[in-house]
Coordinates of C-alpha atoms and ligand atoms in Angstrom, one line a residue:
M178 CA -0.3 -0.4 0.1
S179 CA 1.4 3.5 -0.9
S180 CA 1.8 5.8 1.6
P181 CA -0.3 9.3 1.6
L182 CA 2.5 11.2 0.3
L183 CA 3.5 8.9 -2.5
A184 CA -0.3 8.3 -3.7
E185 CA -0.6 12.2 -3.6
A186 CA 2.6 12.7 -5.6
T187 CA 1.9 10.4 -8.1
R188 CA -1.3 11.8 -8.7
I189 CA 0.2 15.2 -9.3
A190 CA 2.5 13.8 -11.8
R191 CA -0.1 12.6 -13.8
E192 CA -1.2 15.5 -14.4
F193 CA 2.2 16.0 -16.2
D194 CA 1.3 13.1 -18.3
Y195 CA 1.6 13.6 -22.1
P196 CA 0.2 11.1 -24.3
A197 CA 0.9 10.5 -27.6
A198 CA -2.7 11.8 -29.4
Q199 CA -1.2 14.9 -27.6
V200 CA 1.8 14.9 -28.9
Q201 CA 0.1 14.2 -32.5
R202 CA -2.2 17.2 -32.0
G203 CA 1.0 18.9 -30.8
V204 CA 2.9 18.5 -34.2
A205 CA 0.0 19.1 -36.3
E206 CA -0.8 22.6 -34.4
Y207 CA 2.8 23.5 -34.7
I208 CA 3.0 22.9 -38.0
R209 CA -0.4 25.6 -38.7
Q210 CA 1.7 27.4 -36.7
S211 CA 4.6 27.5 -38.6
N212 CA 3.1 28.4 -41.8
E213 CA 1.4 30.9 -40.4
G214 CA 4.6 32.7 -39.1
L215 CA 6.3 32.1 -42.6
A216 CA 3.4 34.4 -44.0
Q217 CA 3.1 36.8 -41.6
E218 CA 4.9 39.1 -39.1
N219 CA 3.5 39.3 -35.4
T220 CA 2.8 35.5 -35.4
T221 CA 3.0 33.4 -32.0
L222 CA 5.7 31.8 -33.7
S223 CA 8.5 34.0 -35.3
Q224 CA 9.7 32.3 -38.0
I225 CA 12.7 34.7 -38.3
P226 CA 14.2 35.0 -41.4
T227 CA 17.7 35.0 -40.4
F228 CA 19.8 36.1 -44.4
V229 CA 21.9 33.3 -43.7
T230 CA 21.5 31.5 -47.1
A231 CA 24.5 29.2 -47.0
V232 CA 25.4 26.5 -44.4
P233 CA 29.3 25.6 -44.4
N234 CA 31.0 22.5 -45.6
G235 CA 34.0 22.3 -43.4
T236 CA 36.7 23.9 -45.4
E237 CA 35.9 27.5 -44.3
K238 CA 39.1 29.3 -42.9
G239 CA 40.4 32.3 -40.7
L240 CA 40.5 34.0 -37.2
Y241 CA 37.2 35.3 -35.7
L242 CA 36.3 36.8 -32.5
A243 CA 32.8 35.7 -30.8
V244 CA 30.6 37.3 -28.2
D245 CA 27.8 35.6 -26.8
L246 CA 24.9 36.6 -24.5
G247 CA 22.1 34.8 -23.5
G248 CA 22.2 32.8 -20.4
T249 CA 23.8 33.5 -17.1
N250 CA 27.2 34.1 -18.6
F251 CA 28.9 36.2 -21.3
R252 CA 31.3 34.5 -23.1
V253 CA 33.9 35.9 -25.4
C254 CA 36.0 33.8 -28.2
S255 CA 38.3 33.6 -30.7
V256 CA 38.0 30.9 -33.0
Q257 CA 40.6 29.5 -35.5
L258 CA 38.8 28.4 -38.1
H259 CA 41.3 24.9 -39.9
G260 CA 39.7 24.8 -43.3
D261 CA 39.7 20.8 -42.2
T262 CA 36.4 20.6 -40.3
T263 CA 38.0 21.6 -37.4
F264 CA 39.3 24.5 -35.4
S265 CA 40.8 26.0 -32.2
L266 CA 38.7 27.9 -29.7
T267 CA 40.0 30.0 -26.9
Q268 CA 37.4 31.8 -24.3
S269 CA 36.7 33.7 -21.6
K270 CA 33.4 33.0 -19.5
I271 CA 32.1 36.0 -17.4
M272 CA 29.0 35.7 -15.1
I273 CA 26.6 39.0 -15.7
P274 CA 25.7 40.7 -12.1
R275 CA 21.9 40.4 -11.9
E276 CA 21.6 43.9 -11.5
L277 CA 22.8 44.9 -15.4
M278 CA 20.4 41.8 -16.8
A279 CA 17.4 43.0 -14.6
S280 CA 17.7 47.0 -13.6
G281 CA 20.5 48.9 -15.8
T282 CA 20.0 50.9 -18.7
S283 CA 21.0 49.0 -21.8
K284 CA 24.0 51.6 -21.8
D285 CA 25.3 49.7 -18.9
L286 CA 25.5 46.3 -20.4
F287 CA 26.3 47.1 -23.4
T288 CA 29.3 49.2 -22.3
F289 CA 30.1 45.9 -19.4
L290 CA 30.3 43.8 -22.9
A291 CA 33.0 45.8 -24.4
R292 CA 34.6 45.8 -21.5
Q293 CA 35.0 42.0 -21.0
I294 CA 36.1 42.5 -25.2
E295 CA 38.7 44.6 -24.5
A296 CA 39.8 42.7 -21.6
F297 CA 40.0 39.2 -23.7
L298 CA 41.9 41.1 -26.5
R299 CA 44.7 42.4 -23.8
I300 CA 45.0 38.5 -22.9
H301 CA 45.0 36.4 -25.9
H302 CA 45.6 39.3 -28.4
N303 CA 47.7 42.0 -27.0
E304 CA 49.9 42.2 -30.1
H305 CA 47.1 42.9 -32.5
F306 CA 45.5 45.0 -30.0
E307 CA 49.0 47.1 -29.4
A308 CA 49.5 47.1 -33.5
H309 CA 46.3 48.7 -34.0
K310 CA 46.1 51.4 -30.8
R311 CA 49.9 52.4 -32.4
R312 CA 48.4 52.6 -35.6
R313 CA 45.6 54.8 -34.8
R314 CA 48.0 56.9 -32.7
E315 CA 50.3 57.9 -35.4
G316 CA 47.1 58.2 -38.0
K317 CA 48.7 55.6 -40.2
G318 CA 46.6 54.0 -43.2
E319 CA 43.8 51.7 -43.1
E320 CA 43.3 49.6 -39.4
E321 CA 43.0 45.8 -39.3
L322 CA 39.5 44.9 -37.6
F323 CA 38.3 41.8 -36.0
D324 CA 35.5 40.8 -37.8
L325 CA 33.0 39.5 -34.7
G326 CA 30.1 37.7 -34.4
F327 CA 27.4 38.4 -31.9
T328 CA 25.4 35.8 -30.8
F329 CA 22.5 37.4 -29.2
S330 CA 20.1 34.4 -28.2
F331 CA 17.0 36.8 -27.7
P332 CA 14.0 37.2 -30.4
V333 CA 15.3 39.6 -32.7
R334 CA 13.8 41.3 -35.7
Q335 CA 16.8 40.8 -38.5
N336 CA 17.3 43.6 -41.2
G337 CA 20.3 41.7 -42.6
I338 CA 23.3 40.2 -41.5
N339 CA 24.5 42.0 -39.1
S340 CA 21.3 44.5 -37.5
G341 CA 18.4 43.6 -36.1
T342 CA 15.9 45.3 -33.7
L343 CA 14.9 43.5 -30.0
I344 CA 11.7 42.0 -29.9
R345 CA 11.5 41.3 -26.6
W346 CA 13.5 39.8 -23.5
T347 CA 12.9 36.3 -22.0
K348 CA 14.8 34.2 -19.5
G349 CA 14.9 36.5 -16.9
F350 CA 16.7 39.7 -19.2
N351 CA 14.7 43.1 -18.6
I352 CA 16.2 46.3 -20.1
P353 CA 13.2 47.9 -21.2
D354 CA 15.0 50.8 -23.1
A355 CA 16.5 48.3 -25.4
V356 CA 13.6 46.7 -26.9
G357 CA 13.2 48.0 -30.5
H358 CA 16.8 49.2 -30.9
D359 CA 19.4 47.6 -32.8
V360 CA 21.3 45.4 -30.7
C361 CA 24.5 45.4 -33.4
A362 CA 24.5 49.2 -33.2
L363 CA 24.3 49.1 -29.7
L364 CA 27.5 47.1 -29.6
Q365 CA 29.3 48.4 -31.8
S366 CA 28.8 51.5 -30.2
A367 CA 29.8 50.6 -27.1
I368 CA 32.9 49.0 -28.5
D369 CA 34.0 52.5 -30.7
D370 CA 33.5 54.2 -27.1
L371 CA 36.7 52.1 -26.2
D372 CA 38.4 52.2 -29.1
L373 CA 38.6 48.9 -29.9
P374 CA 39.9 47.2 -33.2
V375 CA 36.6 45.3 -33.8
R376 CA 33.6 45.3 -36.4
V377 CA 30.6 43.6 -35.4
A378 CA 30.0 41.9 -38.7
A379 CA 26.9 39.5 -38.1
L380 CA 23.9 39.3 -35.7
V381 CA 23.4 35.3 -34.3
N382 CA 20.8 33.4 -32.4
D383 CA 22.7 30.6 -30.4
T384 CA 20.2 28.2 -32.6
V385 CA 21.5 29.9 -36.2
G386 CA 25.0 29.3 -34.4
T387 CA 24.6 25.5 -33.3
L388 CA 23.6 25.0 -36.8
M389 CA 25.9 26.6 -38.9
A390 CA 28.6 24.9 -36.2
R391 CA 27.1 21.4 -36.6
S392 CA 27.5 21.5 -40.4
Y393 CA 30.5 22.5 -39.9
T394 CA 31.6 19.8 -38.2
S395 CA 29.5 17.0 -38.4
P396 CA 30.6 14.1 -40.0
G397 CA 29.8 12.5 -44.0
E398 CA 28.6 15.3 -46.3
T399 CA 25.2 15.7 -44.9
G400 CA 24.3 19.1 -44.3
T401 CA 22.7 19.6 -41.1
L402 CA 18.8 20.5 -40.9
L403 CA 18.5 21.6 -37.6
G404 CA 20.2 23.5 -35.1
A405 CA 18.5 23.5 -31.1
I406 CA 19.0 24.8 -27.9
F407 CA 17.5 22.6 -24.8
G408 CA 19.2 24.9 -22.2
T409 CA 18.2 28.0 -19.8
G410 CA 15.9 28.8 -22.7
T411 CA 14.9 26.2 -26.0
N412 CA 14.7 27.0 -28.8
G413 CA 15.5 26.3 -33.4
A414 CA 16.9 26.8 -36.5
Y415 CA 15.8 25.3 -39.8
V416 CA 17.1 25.4 -43.6
E417 CA 13.9 26.7 -45.2
K418 CA 13.2 27.4 -48.8
I419 CA 13.4 30.3 -49.7
E420 CA 9.9 29.9 -51.7
N421 CA 8.4 29.3 -48.6
I422 CA 9.3 32.0 -46.7
S423 CA 6.1 34.7 -48.4
K424 CA 6.7 37.5 -45.9
L425 CA 9.6 38.5 -47.8
Q426 CA 7.9 39.7 -50.3
H427 CA 7.1 42.5 -47.7
M428 CA 10.3 43.1 -46.4
K429 CA 11.2 45.5 -49.1
D430 CA 14.8 46.7 -47.7
A431 CA 16.5 43.3 -47.1
H432 CA 19.3 42.0 -49.8
F433 CA 20.6 38.6 -49.6
D434 CA 22.0 35.9 -51.6
T435 CA 19.7 33.9 -53.1
T436 CA 21.8 31.4 -55.2
T437 CA 21.1 28.4 -53.0
G438 CA 17.8 28.8 -52.7
E439 CA 17.3 28.3 -49.0
M440 CA 18.0 30.5 -45.8
I441 CA 18.0 29.6 -42.0
I442 CA 14.9 30.5 -40.2
N443 CA 15.1 31.2 -36.7
A444 CA 11.9 29.2 -35.4
E445 CA 11.8 31.3 -31.8
W446 CA 9.8 27.7 -31.0
G447 CA 9.9 29.2 -27.3
S448 CA 6.9 31.1 -27.8
F449 CA 4.7 28.0 -29.5
D450 CA 1.5 28.2 -29.0
N451 CA 1.2 31.4 -26.2
Q452 CA -2.6 31.2 -27.0
L453 CA -2.3 27.5 -25.3
S454 CA -4.3 25.5 -28.0
V455 CA -2.8 22.5 -27.4
L456 CA 0.1 22.8 -24.9
P457 CA -0.6 20.8 -21.7
N458 CA -1.6 23.0 -18.6
T459 CA -1.5 22.3 -15.1
V460 CA -2.2 24.6 -12.2
Y461 CA 1.7 24.4 -11.7
D462 CA 2.2 25.7 -14.8
R463 CA -0.6 28.8 -14.8
D464 CA 1.0 29.9 -11.2
L465 CA 4.7 29.9 -12.6
D466 CA 3.4 32.0 -15.8
A467 CA 1.0 34.3 -13.8
D468 CA 4.5 34.9 -11.1
S469 CA 6.9 35.5 -14.4
N470 CA 7.9 38.5 -15.8
N471 CA 6.6 38.4 -18.8
P472 CA 2.8 36.2 -18.3
G473 CA 1.4 34.7 -21.5
I474 CA 4.7 34.8 -23.5
Q475 CA 7.2 32.1 -24.3
M476 CA 4.3 29.5 -23.3
F477 CA 6.1 26.4 -24.6
E478 CA 10.0 27.1 -23.0
K479 CA 8.1 27.8 -20.0
R480 CA 7.4 24.1 -19.7
V481 CA 10.7 22.7 -21.5
S482 CA 13.7 24.7 -20.4
G483 CA 16.2 24.5 -17.7
M484 CA 15.1 27.6 -16.5
F485 CA 11.5 26.8 -15.8
L486 CA 11.8 22.5 -15.1
G487 CA 13.8 23.2 -11.6
E488 CA 10.6 26.4 -10.6
I489 CA 7.8 23.5 -11.7
L490 CA 9.3 21.5 -9.6
R491 CA 9.7 23.9 -6.5
R492 CA 6.0 24.3 -7.1
T493 CA 4.8 21.1 -6.6
L494 CA 6.9 19.9 -3.2
L495 CA 5.8 23.0 -2.2
A496 CA 2.0 22.0 -2.3
L497 CA 2.7 19.0 -1.1
H498 CA 4.5 20.4 1.6
K499 CA 1.5 22.2 2.5
N500 CA -1.0 19.7 2.4
P501 CA -1.5 18.5 5.9
D502 CA -2.9 15.2 5.0
V503 CA 0.2 14.2 3.7
G504 CA 3.6 16.7 3.9
I505 CA 6.8 16.4 3.1
F506 CA 10.2 16.6 4.5
K507 CA 8.3 16.5 7.7
S508 CA 11.9 15.4 9.3
A509 CA 14.0 18.2 8.2
S510 CA 15.0 20.7 10.6
K511 CA 12.7 24.1 11.2
A512 CA 15.2 26.1 10.1
S513 CA 15.5 24.9 6.8
L514 CA 12.1 25.3 6.1
S515 CA 10.3 28.7 7.4
S516 CA 9.2 30.9 5.6
D517 CA 11.9 32.3 4.0
A518 CA 13.5 28.7 2.9
L519 CA 14.5 28.5 -0.7
L520 CA 11.2 26.2 -1.0
Y521 CA 9.2 28.5 -0.9
R522 CA 11.4 31.0 -2.5
Q523 CA 10.4 32.0 -6.4
W524 CA 13.5 30.6 -8.9
G525 CA 14.9 28.3 -5.3
L526 CA 15.3 25.6 -7.2
D527 CA 17.4 24.7 -9.9
T528 CA 17.3 22.5 -12.6
S529 CA 20.7 21.1 -12.0
L530 CA 18.8 19.4 -9.1
L531 CA 16.4 17.2 -11.1
S532 CA 19.0 15.8 -13.1
A533 CA 20.8 14.6 -10.3
V534 CA 17.6 13.1 -8.9
E535 CA 16.9 11.5 -12.4
A536 CA 20.7 10.0 -12.6
D537 CA 19.8 8.8 -8.6
K538 CA 21.1 5.6 -8.4
S539 CA 22.6 5.4 -5.0
P540 CA 22.2 2.8 -2.5
D541 CA 18.8 4.1 0.5
M542 CA 18.9 7.4 -2.4
I543 CA 21.4 9.0 -1.0
D544 CA 22.5 11.2 -3.7
I545 CA 18.7 12.6 -3.8
K546 CA 19.0 13.4 -0.1
T547 CA 22.8 15.2 -1.0
A548 CA 21.3 17.1 -3.8
L549 CA 18.4 18.3 -1.5
K550 CA 20.5 19.2 1.0
D551 CA 22.8 20.9 -1.5
H552 CA 20.2 22.7 -3.3
L553 CA 17.4 23.3 -1.3
N554 CA 19.3 23.1 2.5
I555 CA 16.8 20.4 3.8
E556 CA 18.4 17.7 5.5
N557 CA 17.5 14.4 7.1
A558 CA 14.6 13.7 3.8
S559 CA 13.6 10.6 4.3
N560 CA 13.6 7.7 1.9
E561 CA 9.6 8.6 0.9
D562 CA 10.4 12.3 0.6
C563 CA 13.1 10.9 -1.7
E564 CA 10.5 8.8 -3.8
A565 CA 8.0 11.4 -4.1
V566 CA 10.9 14.1 -5.2
K567 CA 11.7 11.3 -8.0
I568 CA 8.2 10.5 -9.2
L569 CA 7.7 14.2 -9.6
T570 CA 11.1 15.0 -11.2
H571 CA 10.3 12.3 -13.4
A572 CA 7.4 13.5 -14.6
I573 CA 8.1 16.8 -15.3
G574 CA 11.2 15.8 -17.0
K575 CA 9.4 13.4 -19.3
R576 CA 7.3 15.8 -20.0
A577 CA 10.0 18.5 -21.7
A578 CA 11.2 15.7 -23.4
R579 CA 8.6 14.4 -25.2
L580 CA 7.1 18.0 -25.9
S581 CA 10.8 19.1 -27.4
A582 CA 10.0 16.0 -29.7
V583 CA 7.2 18.0 -30.8
A584 CA 9.3 20.8 -31.9
I585 CA 11.8 18.9 -33.6
A586 CA 9.3 16.4 -35.5
A587 CA 7.1 20.0 -37.0
V588 CA 10.6 21.0 -38.7
L589 CA 11.1 16.8 -39.9
I590 CA 8.0 16.9 -41.3
H591 CA 7.3 20.4 -42.6
T592 CA 10.5 20.2 -44.3
G593 CA 10.1 16.7 -45.8
K594 CA 13.8 15.9 -45.2
L595 CA 12.2 12.5 -43.7
Q596 CA 11.2 11.2 -47.0
T597 CA 13.9 12.5 -49.3
D598 CA 16.9 11.6 -46.9
D599 CA 18.7 9.0 -45.5
I600 CA 19.8 10.6 -42.9
V601 CA 18.6 14.1 -41.4
D602 CA 21.3 16.0 -38.9
V603 CA 20.1 18.0 -35.9
G604 CA 22.5 19.7 -33.9
V605 CA 21.7 20.1 -30.0
D606 CA 23.4 21.9 -27.4
G607 CA 22.6 23.3 -24.1
S608 CA 22.3 21.7 -20.3
V609 CA 19.1 20.3 -20.6
V610 CA 19.6 18.2 -23.4
E611 CA 23.8 17.4 -22.3
F612 CA 22.9 16.6 -18.5
Y613 CA 18.9 15.5 -18.0
P614 CA 19.5 11.4 -17.9
N615 CA 17.5 10.4 -20.2
F616 CA 16.3 13.7 -22.4
E617 CA 17.2 11.7 -25.7
D618 CA 15.6 8.8 -25.1
H619 CA 12.3 10.0 -24.0
L620 CA 12.7 12.3 -26.9
R621 CA 12.9 9.7 -29.2
T622 CA 10.0 7.6 -27.8
A623 CA 8.0 10.4 -28.3
L624 CA 9.6 11.0 -32.2
R625 CA 8.5 7.1 -32.6
E626 CA 4.7 7.4 -31.5
I627 CA 4.4 10.3 -34.2
T628 CA 2.5 9.1 -37.5
E629 CA 4.4 10.7 -40.1
V630 CA 7.4 9.9 -37.8
G631 CA 7.0 6.2 -36.9
L632 CA 10.0 3.9 -36.2
A633 CA 11.6 4.4 -39.5
G634 CA 11.5 8.3 -39.7
E635 CA 13.1 8.2 -35.6
K636 CA 16.2 6.1 -37.1
K637 CA 17.0 8.6 -40.1
V638 CA 17.3 11.0 -37.4
R639 CA 21.2 11.7 -36.4
I640 CA 21.4 14.1 -32.9
G641 CA 24.3 15.5 -32.2
I642 CA 25.6 17.8 -29.5
S643 CA 27.1 20.8 -30.9
K644 CA 29.6 21.7 -28.1
D645 CA 30.3 25.5 -28.2
G646 CA 28.6 25.8 -31.1
S647 CA 27.2 29.2 -30.4
G648 CA 30.9 31.0 -30.9
V649 CA 32.1 28.7 -33.5
G650 CA 28.7 29.4 -35.4
A651 CA 28.9 33.0 -35.0
A652 CA 32.7 33.3 -36.1
L653 CA 31.3 31.2 -39.6
I654 CA 28.7 33.5 -39.9
A655 CA 31.4 36.4 -39.0
L656 CA 33.2 35.2 -42.2
V657 CA 30.3 34.7 -44.8
A658 CA 29.4 38.4 -43.8
S659 CA 33.1 39.9 -43.9
K660 CA 33.2 38.2 -47.4
D661 CA 30.5 39.9 -48.7
Q662 CA 30.4 44.0 -48.7
T663 CA 26.7 44.4 -49.7
L664 CA 25.8 42.8 -46.6
R665 CA 27.8 44.6 -44.5
N666 CA 25.6 47.8 -45.1
P667 CA 22.5 46.3 -46.2
R668 CA 21.0 49.5 -47.0
E669 CA 24.3 50.9 -49.3
Ligands
BGC162 C1 15.5 32.9 -27.0 C2 16.1 32.6 -28.3 C3 17.1 31.2 -27.8 C4 16.5 30.6 -26.1 C5 17.9 29.6 -26.3 C6 15.0 31.5 -25.8 O1 13.9 32.5 -24.4 O2 13.7 33.7 -27.1 O3 16.3 33.2 -29.1 O4 17.6 30.7 -29.1 O5 16.3 31.1 -25.9 O6 18.8 30.4 -25.9

């Protein structure tokens, strides 16, 4: 007989079931919303044209700079592409101060970023940096600039390969004065204020970078179809036929190369189905959204990505804790569960706890107990408490993986690639897909359940981690952009 605690945990866990029929409905609706996004502006699935019209083949060469803003860290790197599918990467990572993410001005943020670029150049490319300073002082000839790819992982309406206006912030960032502004221009002006030898050559979403990097490094001739991130946020970018992107006809100013007949689309699938016509919606999802800084937006992301899974779990545990007939963590000390305890705090629970719980195979669930102590400061959790945490974690993680399958399957079906190709390559990156145990297994099970994919289709899907994809990908796009003068100033 299961205890009241486990019975209640199981009941809540069932609310996170996402059965095959719902997956199938999700796919059909995703395809509908994606077609709508290709035809019109201001749709829930943005389907943003990126003006990147070719994927690399591994022979590209050169030294490029790349920076990456999109999660808790800001990364600066230089990438040497060797031209034989390999590259070397030097990078530094800096945590972004919380006040710059959410309360400062865009000037504060971009000045901070430019300062990090300066520090990186001084450490890793000082010779070049000093030579540039000297040439400037002496007023001598053409300067040599580093071309920089700017990975900016938020929804941006691109006007060309190196310009784009911010549509909205996501993932806890909130700097209102940047919305509607060209983020490349903001970065360039902060760089110029510090007199750095750097030109912002390309604006890149992390998913596009992942797609490019995977295409550069992936084995064999197969070009990559889709780059997807399952990390702090989630999103995908895929190769679309230009003739299908009918809204391009209204973008009169846009200049791009049409020779490949293809363009990468940044789907911004974090905002798939904001209207909740098919997404599952438990009371925990509803409350999380209502208390977030962007209610009604990024509804798919709020059920799938790392920033939110910990918070969903926290809310379910709190429900168990507050239920007098059940109770959880009864043996924990009063101090660890006082009213300002982490369990009561919004965002108090990091998603890495879920990974640790899923991975547990220890006797007496000792690893879960340690994780609860480390993450929530809860000591003396009982075996039954741990069992309840496990049941809920599993349900929340599994739903996230099955939802992820919806977006991936929809792209596979919409592009018709399963019909024409023997292997369909997908590059992925992000903490959830990399570290969450069994994420890919659950995702693949759901893919097989979708009629148009099935067992045969799922077997064709090759999923590979594209580590550091956003850095290398940004370098590759900076390379393409720096070679094409017309792209530098799209309106010239
Ligand atoms: C952003 C996307 C980004 C994704 C993954 C989302 O919140 O809107 O632009 O690609 O996170 O980082």
